[in-house]
Short mmCIF file of C-alpha atoms and ligand atoms in Angstrom, two decimals:
data_model
loop_
_atom_site.label_atom_id
_atom_site.label_comp_id
_atom_site.label_asym_id
_atom_site.label_seq_id
_atom_site.Cartn_x
_atom_site.Cartn_y
_atom_site.Cartn_z
CA MET A 1 -65.11 -0.82 -13.83
CA ASP A 2 -66.30 2.83 -13.96
CA SER A 3 -63.40 5.52 -14.66
CA THR A 4 -62.19 6.72 -11.62
CA THR A 5 -61.96 2.50 -10.99
CA THR A 6 -59.75 2.26 -14.32
CA ALA A 7 -57.41 5.09 -12.96
CA LEU A 8 -56.88 4.00 -9.99
CA VAL A 9 -56.16 0.02 -11.29
CA ALA A 10 -53.71 2.15 -13.45
CA ALA A 11 -52.14 4.04 -11.31
CA VAL A 12 -51.30 0.52 -8.71
CA THR A 13 -50.27 -1.71 -11.25
CA GLY A 14 -47.41 1.51 -12.75
CA ALA A 15 -46.74 1.35 -9.00
CA VAL A 16 -46.04 -1.57 -8.60
CA THR A 17 -44.21 -2.64 -11.88
CA THR A 18 -42.14 0.79 -11.33
CA ALA A 19 -41.46 -0.68 -8.19
CA THR A 20 -40.58 -3.77 -9.18
CA ALA A 21 -38.03 -2.06 -12.03
CA TYR A 22 -36.03 0.14 -9.57
CA ALA A 23 -36.17 -3.06 -6.95
CA TYR A 24 -34.23 -5.21 -10.18
CA TYR A 25 -32.09 -2.17 -11.17
CA GLN A 26 -30.94 -2.00 -7.58
CA ARG A 27 -30.51 -5.46 -6.94
CA ASP A 28 -26.92 -5.54 -5.96
CA TRP A 29 -27.54 -2.52 -3.45
CA LEU A 30 -30.71 -4.31 -2.05
CA LYS A 31 -28.41 -7.52 -1.93
CA ASP A 32 -25.78 -5.48 0.15
CA GLN A 33 -28.46 -3.88 2.76
CA TRP A 34 -29.89 -7.20 3.17
CA LEU A 35 -26.32 -8.92 3.87
CA ALA A 36 -25.13 -5.75 5.78
CA PHE A 37 -27.94 -4.98 8.28
CA ILE A 38 -31.22 -6.68 7.66
CA SER A 39 -30.17 -10.11 8.33
CA PRO A 40 -27.62 -10.10 11.08
CA VAL A 41 -30.65 -8.14 12.78
CA ILE A 42 -32.78 -11.33 12.61
CA TYR A 43 -30.06 -13.40 13.90
CA ASN A 44 -28.72 -11.07 17.10
CA PHE A 45 -32.19 -10.88 17.73
CA LEU A 46 -32.45 -14.95 17.83
CA THR A 47 -29.04 -15.66 18.91
CA GLY A 48 -28.68 -12.74 21.60
CA THR A 49 -25.50 -12.04 20.10
CA THR A 50 -23.96 -9.49 17.18
CA ARG A 51 -22.22 -10.24 14.12
CA GLU A 52 -18.80 -9.06 15.45
CA GLN A 53 -18.46 -10.86 18.61
CA ARG A 54 -19.86 -14.17 17.01
CA ALA A 55 -16.67 -13.47 14.40
CA LEU A 56 -14.52 -12.72 17.47
CA LYS A 57 -15.57 -15.55 19.24
CA TYR A 58 -14.57 -17.90 15.92
CA LEU A 59 -11.15 -15.94 15.63
CA LYS A 60 -9.90 -16.82 19.06
CA GLU A 61 -11.30 -20.13 18.20
CA HIS A 62 -9.54 -20.93 15.32
CA ALA A 63 -6.54 -18.25 14.54
CA ARG A 64 -2.99 -18.72 15.77
CA GLU A 65 -2.52 -16.03 18.04
CA GLY A 66 0.34 -13.49 17.18
CA ASP A 67 0.04 -14.27 13.68
CA PRO A 68 -1.81 -11.55 11.18
CA ASP A 69 -1.84 -14.21 8.18
CA SER A 70 -3.52 -16.64 10.46
CA VAL A 71 -5.83 -13.80 11.77
CA LEU A 72 -7.00 -12.50 8.15
CA ALA A 73 -7.03 -15.62 6.43
CA THR A 74 -9.77 -17.22 9.52
CA PHE A 75 -11.87 -14.15 9.27
CA ASP A 76 -12.28 -14.79 5.70
CA GLU A 77 -13.18 -18.39 6.00
CA PHE A 78 -15.44 -16.94 8.63
CA CYS A 79 -17.38 -14.72 6.52
CA ARG A 80 -17.36 -17.61 3.65
CA THR A 81 -18.68 -20.20 5.78
CA GLN A 82 -20.85 -18.71 8.75
CA GLU A 83 -21.71 -15.12 8.41
CA TRP A 84 -20.81 -12.21 5.85
CA ALA A 85 -19.00 -9.03 6.80
CA MET A 86 -17.83 -5.81 5.49
CA ASN A 87 -14.45 -6.47 5.73
CA ALA A 88 -11.99 -5.70 2.77
CA ALA A 89 -11.61 -8.95 1.83
CA GLU A 90 -9.41 -10.90 -0.15
CA GLU A 91 -9.46 -9.18 -3.52
CA LYS A 92 -9.26 -5.63 -2.43
CA GLY A 93 -7.31 -6.98 0.52
CA GLU A 94 -4.17 -7.74 -2.35
CA ILE A 95 -4.56 -4.70 -3.10
CA LEU A 96 -4.00 -2.88 -0.44
CA ASP A 97 -1.04 -5.21 0.68
CA GLU A 98 0.02 -4.01 -3.10
CA ILE A 99 -0.25 -0.39 -2.14
CA VAL A 100 1.42 -0.89 1.32
CA ARG A 101 4.62 -2.47 -0.20
CA GLU A 102 4.92 -0.30 -3.01
CA LEU A 103 4.64 3.13 -0.66
CA GLN A 104 6.12 1.70 2.18
CA PRO A 105 4.05 4.36 4.60
CA THR A 106 5.00 5.92 8.03
CA THR A 107 1.84 6.83 8.67
CA CYS A 108 -1.30 5.41 7.91
CA LEU A 109 -4.87 6.99 8.46
CA GLU A 110 -7.81 4.61 8.25
CA LEU A 111 -11.63 5.91 8.03
CA GLY A 112 -14.01 2.99 9.11
CA THR A 113 -12.01 0.47 11.05
CA TYR A 114 -15.15 -2.24 11.85
CA CYS A 115 -13.87 -5.32 12.89
CA GLY A 116 -10.26 -4.39 12.08
CA TYR A 117 -9.79 -6.62 9.39
CA SER A 118 -7.94 -4.53 6.95
CA ALA A 119 -6.39 -2.45 9.85
CA VAL A 120 -4.96 -5.32 10.30
CA ARG A 121 -3.98 -5.94 6.63
CA ILE A 122 -2.27 -2.76 6.45
CA ALA A 123 -0.26 -2.84 9.34
CA ARG A 124 1.25 -6.53 9.43
CA GLN A 125 3.38 -4.75 6.45
CA LEU A 126 4.38 -1.62 7.87
CA SER A 127 8.06 -1.25 8.67
CA PRO A 128 9.16 -1.03 12.67
CA SER A 129 8.53 2.25 12.94
CA ALA A 130 5.83 3.08 10.94
CA ARG A 131 1.87 3.37 12.21
CA LEU A 132 -1.73 3.54 11.75
CA ILE A 133 -4.45 5.45 13.00
CA THR A 134 -7.81 3.72 12.46
CA VAL A 135 -10.90 5.48 13.51
CA GLU A 136 -14.00 3.67 14.87
CA VAL A 137 -17.47 5.77 15.69
CA ASN A 138 -19.09 2.27 16.59
CA PRO A 139 -18.10 1.76 20.56
CA ASP A 140 -19.21 -2.17 19.97
CA TYR A 141 -17.48 -2.37 16.55
CA ALA A 142 -14.04 -0.26 18.40
CA ALA A 143 -14.15 -3.03 21.46
CA VAL A 144 -14.13 -5.71 18.50
CA ALA A 145 -11.33 -4.53 16.58
CA ARG A 146 -9.21 -3.96 19.92
CA GLU A 147 -9.16 -7.68 20.28
CA VAL A 148 -8.85 -8.52 16.94
CA VAL A 149 -5.65 -6.42 16.84
CA LYS A 150 -4.78 -7.60 19.75
CA LEU A 151 -5.17 -11.30 18.39
CA ALA A 152 -2.81 -10.67 15.41
CA GLY A 153 0.08 -9.60 17.95
CA LEU A 154 -0.42 -5.85 16.28
CA GLN A 155 -1.22 -3.38 19.33
CA ASP A 156 2.26 -1.13 19.33
CA LYS A 157 1.44 -0.74 15.50
CA ILE A 158 -2.28 0.08 15.33
CA GLU A 159 -4.19 3.00 17.31
CA VAL A 160 -8.35 1.84 17.69
CA ILE A 161 -10.26 5.50 18.00
CA ASN A 162 -13.34 5.79 18.99
CA VAL A 163 -14.74 8.97 17.46
CA ASP A 164 -16.19 10.50 14.51
CA SER A 165 -13.76 10.72 11.31
CA ALA A 166 -14.19 14.25 10.91
CA ASP A 167 -12.89 15.06 14.93
CA VAL A 168 -9.86 12.78 14.63
CA ILE A 169 -8.89 14.69 11.57
CA ARG A 170 -8.68 18.03 12.84
CA GLU A 171 -6.87 16.79 15.23
CA LEU A 172 -4.65 14.74 13.96
CA LYS A 173 -1.72 17.76 14.38
CA GLN A 174 -2.19 18.55 17.49
CA THR A 175 -3.36 15.37 19.59
CA TYR A 176 -1.86 12.33 17.69
CA ASP A 177 1.37 14.47 16.33
CA VAL A 178 1.02 13.74 12.70
CA THR A 179 2.72 15.99 10.06
CA LYS A 180 1.45 14.32 7.31
CA LEU A 181 -0.35 10.98 6.00
CA ASP A 182 1.51 8.81 3.24
CA LEU A 183 -1.32 6.71 3.06
CA VAL A 184 -5.16 7.15 4.05
CA PHE A 185 -7.41 4.33 3.65
CA LEU A 186 -11.74 5.58 3.11
CA ASP A 187 -13.90 2.83 3.95
CA HIS A 188 -16.46 4.31 6.39
CA TRP A 189 -19.97 5.78 5.59
CA LYS A 190 -19.57 6.26 1.53
CA TYR A 191 -21.46 9.75 1.53
CA LEU A 192 -18.86 11.11 4.35
CA TYR A 193 -15.93 10.24 1.86
CA ILE A 194 -16.03 13.53 0.29
CA ARG A 195 -16.28 15.58 3.48
CA ASP A 196 -13.71 13.82 5.07
CA ILE A 197 -11.20 14.28 2.36
CA LYS A 198 -12.03 17.91 2.19
CA ILE A 199 -11.08 18.28 5.69
CA ILE A 200 -7.58 16.40 5.23
CA GLU A 201 -7.41 18.70 2.56
CA GLU A 202 -7.89 21.48 4.49
CA GLU A 203 -5.93 20.60 6.85
CA LYS A 204 -2.76 20.35 4.49
CA LEU A 205 -2.32 16.52 5.66
CA LEU A 206 -1.61 15.19 2.03
CA LYS A 207 1.96 15.71 0.69
CA LYS A 208 3.65 15.06 -2.89
CA GLY A 209 3.04 11.18 -3.12
CA SER A 210 0.15 10.37 -0.70
CA VAL A 211 -2.03 7.90 -1.35
CA VAL A 212 -5.83 7.65 -0.92
CA PHE A 213 -7.82 4.44 -1.53
CA ALA A 214 -11.29 4.10 -1.18
CA ASP A 215 -13.42 1.24 -1.18
CA ASN A 216 -16.71 0.20 -2.28
CA VAL A 217 -16.69 3.22 -4.86
CA ILE A 218 -19.47 1.39 -6.71
CA ILE A 219 -20.86 -1.08 -4.08
CA PRO A 220 -22.70 0.86 -1.80
CA GLY A 221 -21.00 3.35 -4.22
CA ALA A 222 -19.52 7.15 -3.67
CA PRO A 223 -20.49 9.09 -7.10
CA GLY A 224 -19.54 12.15 -5.88
CA TYR A 225 -16.45 11.36 -4.22
CA LEU A 226 -15.41 9.99 -7.88
CA GLU A 227 -16.52 12.69 -9.54
CA TYR A 228 -14.71 15.53 -7.08
CA ILE A 229 -11.83 12.77 -6.98
CA ARG A 230 -11.32 12.87 -10.83
CA GLY A 231 -11.58 16.32 -11.43
CA SER A 232 -9.73 17.27 -9.37
CA LYS A 233 -5.70 18.16 -10.52
CA ASP A 234 -4.38 17.71 -7.26
CA TYR A 235 -4.49 13.54 -7.81
CA LYS A 236 -3.73 11.01 -10.28
CA SER A 237 -6.92 8.20 -9.72
CA THR A 238 -7.17 4.59 -10.86
CA PHE A 239 -10.06 2.67 -10.55
CA TYR A 240 -10.09 -1.27 -10.07
CA SER A 241 -12.93 -2.95 -10.86
CA VAL A 242 -13.24 -5.60 -7.94
CA HIS A 243 -15.24 -7.98 -6.51
CA PHE A 244 -17.79 -7.30 -3.69
CA GLU A 245 -16.25 -8.51 -0.63
CA TYR A 246 -16.87 -12.29 -0.38
CA MET A 247 -19.28 -12.37 -3.30
CA ASP A 248 -18.08 -13.61 -6.27
CA ASP A 249 -21.19 -12.97 -8.37
CA MET A 250 -21.15 -8.95 -8.01
CA ARG A 251 -19.35 -6.13 -8.80
CA ASP A 252 -17.50 -3.19 -6.80
CA GLY A 253 -14.51 -1.02 -7.44
CA VAL A 254 -12.39 0.55 -5.61
CA GLU A 255 -10.01 3.96 -6.53
CA LYS A 256 -6.54 4.68 -5.74
CA SER A 257 -5.86 8.50 -6.19
CA VAL A 258 -2.28 9.66 -5.95
CA TYR A 259 -1.54 13.15 -4.42
CA VAL A 260 0.00 15.66 -7.27
CA GLY A 261 -1.06 19.01 -5.58
CA ASP A 262 0.69 21.28 -3.02
CA GLU A 263 1.70 20.33 0.03
C1 SAM B 301 -17.23 -1.18 6.03
S1 SAM B 301 -17.24 -1.19 7.33
C2 SAM B 301 -15.31 -0.86 7.97
C3 SAM B 301 -14.22 -1.84 6.93
C4 SAM B 301 -13.22 -2.03 7.18
N1 SAM B 301 -11.81 -1.10 6.68
C5 SAM B 301 -12.74 -3.59 7.10
O1 SAM B 301 -12.32 -3.80 5.58
O2 SAM B 301 -12.33 -4.23 7.50
C6 SAM B 301 -17.68 0.93 7.60
C7 SAM B 301 -17.25 1.71 9.34
O3 SAM B 301 -17.34 2.74 9.06
C8 SAM B 301 -17.66 3.09 10.40
N2 SAM B 301 -18.28 4.40 10.67
C9 SAM B 301 -19.17 5.25 10.07
N3 SAM B 301 -18.86 6.10 9.65
C10 SAM B 301 -18.34 6.48 10.76
C11 SAM B 301 -17.71 8.12 10.86
N4 SAM B 301 -17.95 9.03 10.88
N5 SAM B 301 -16.05 8.12 11.41
C12 SAM B 301 -15.51 6.74 11.98
N6 SAM B 301 -16.19 5.46 11.63
C13 SAM B 301 -17.11 5.79 11.06
C14 SAM B 301 -18.76 2.13 10.30
O4 SAM B 301 -19.10 2.21 11.76
C15 SAM B 301 -18.18 0.98 10.01
O5 SAM B 301 -17.80 0.07 11.29
MG1 MG B 302 -15.39 -1.70 2.52
#
């Protein structure tokens, strides 16, 4: 081998080794991408339906109408026995349940509705006068979520808005008659957590004791948000180590931040 070939072989071997090591190091992230985006595309192509339509069909066939607990249990069953979906799932759901029980919020905002699993989870525990505004940018997901909410009988408590989260937050006071938010659930795309919490602050939508609950701060991960919220004197934050949704061998985390700043 001449020196050019030797250098080329060394460079290729080095690149492959580095890429393999990186992929191994990032294997949870890769698994997440596979579950969330790659495998459904293949299945959708083969069946001519979407995962969300398949989930809705399963819910309509198996859940008790007007019974939110049955809708949640059936959705969990679908995700564990049929297809994975990016719902907050049981373990994080129980933490969310506990927050709602303790806080007794009147006005709740969720960013990232998807099929409405966590919206149903939150709204089923709200008092008669309380409400949840949930925001979903994808029209197909929003349409499924509205049907899931209706199946659970919670359409009077949950408003599903199909607009980008930033636009809704800026309109909350004017258009949606919101004064302050008691509970904010951040569960849309992770890089948007920091953008949107800052808009929520600018709009002065938090009051002392408001809770901001952020999902998936480890997988896919929201490091910038964690650094911001933990470094701010306006929040007291607690991290919970939990399993990634429907994956008993993957660790994720959620961050509960209580607002203690000026109103
Ligand atoms: C992880 S899923 C939400 C899961 C849901 N909270 C649950 O636990 O049942 C994230 C959702 O956020 C939506 N999303 C992403 N960016 C958004 C934005 N800027 N505004 C509103 N929704 C957004 C995505 O379309 C996706 O459906
Ligand atoms: Mg999530």
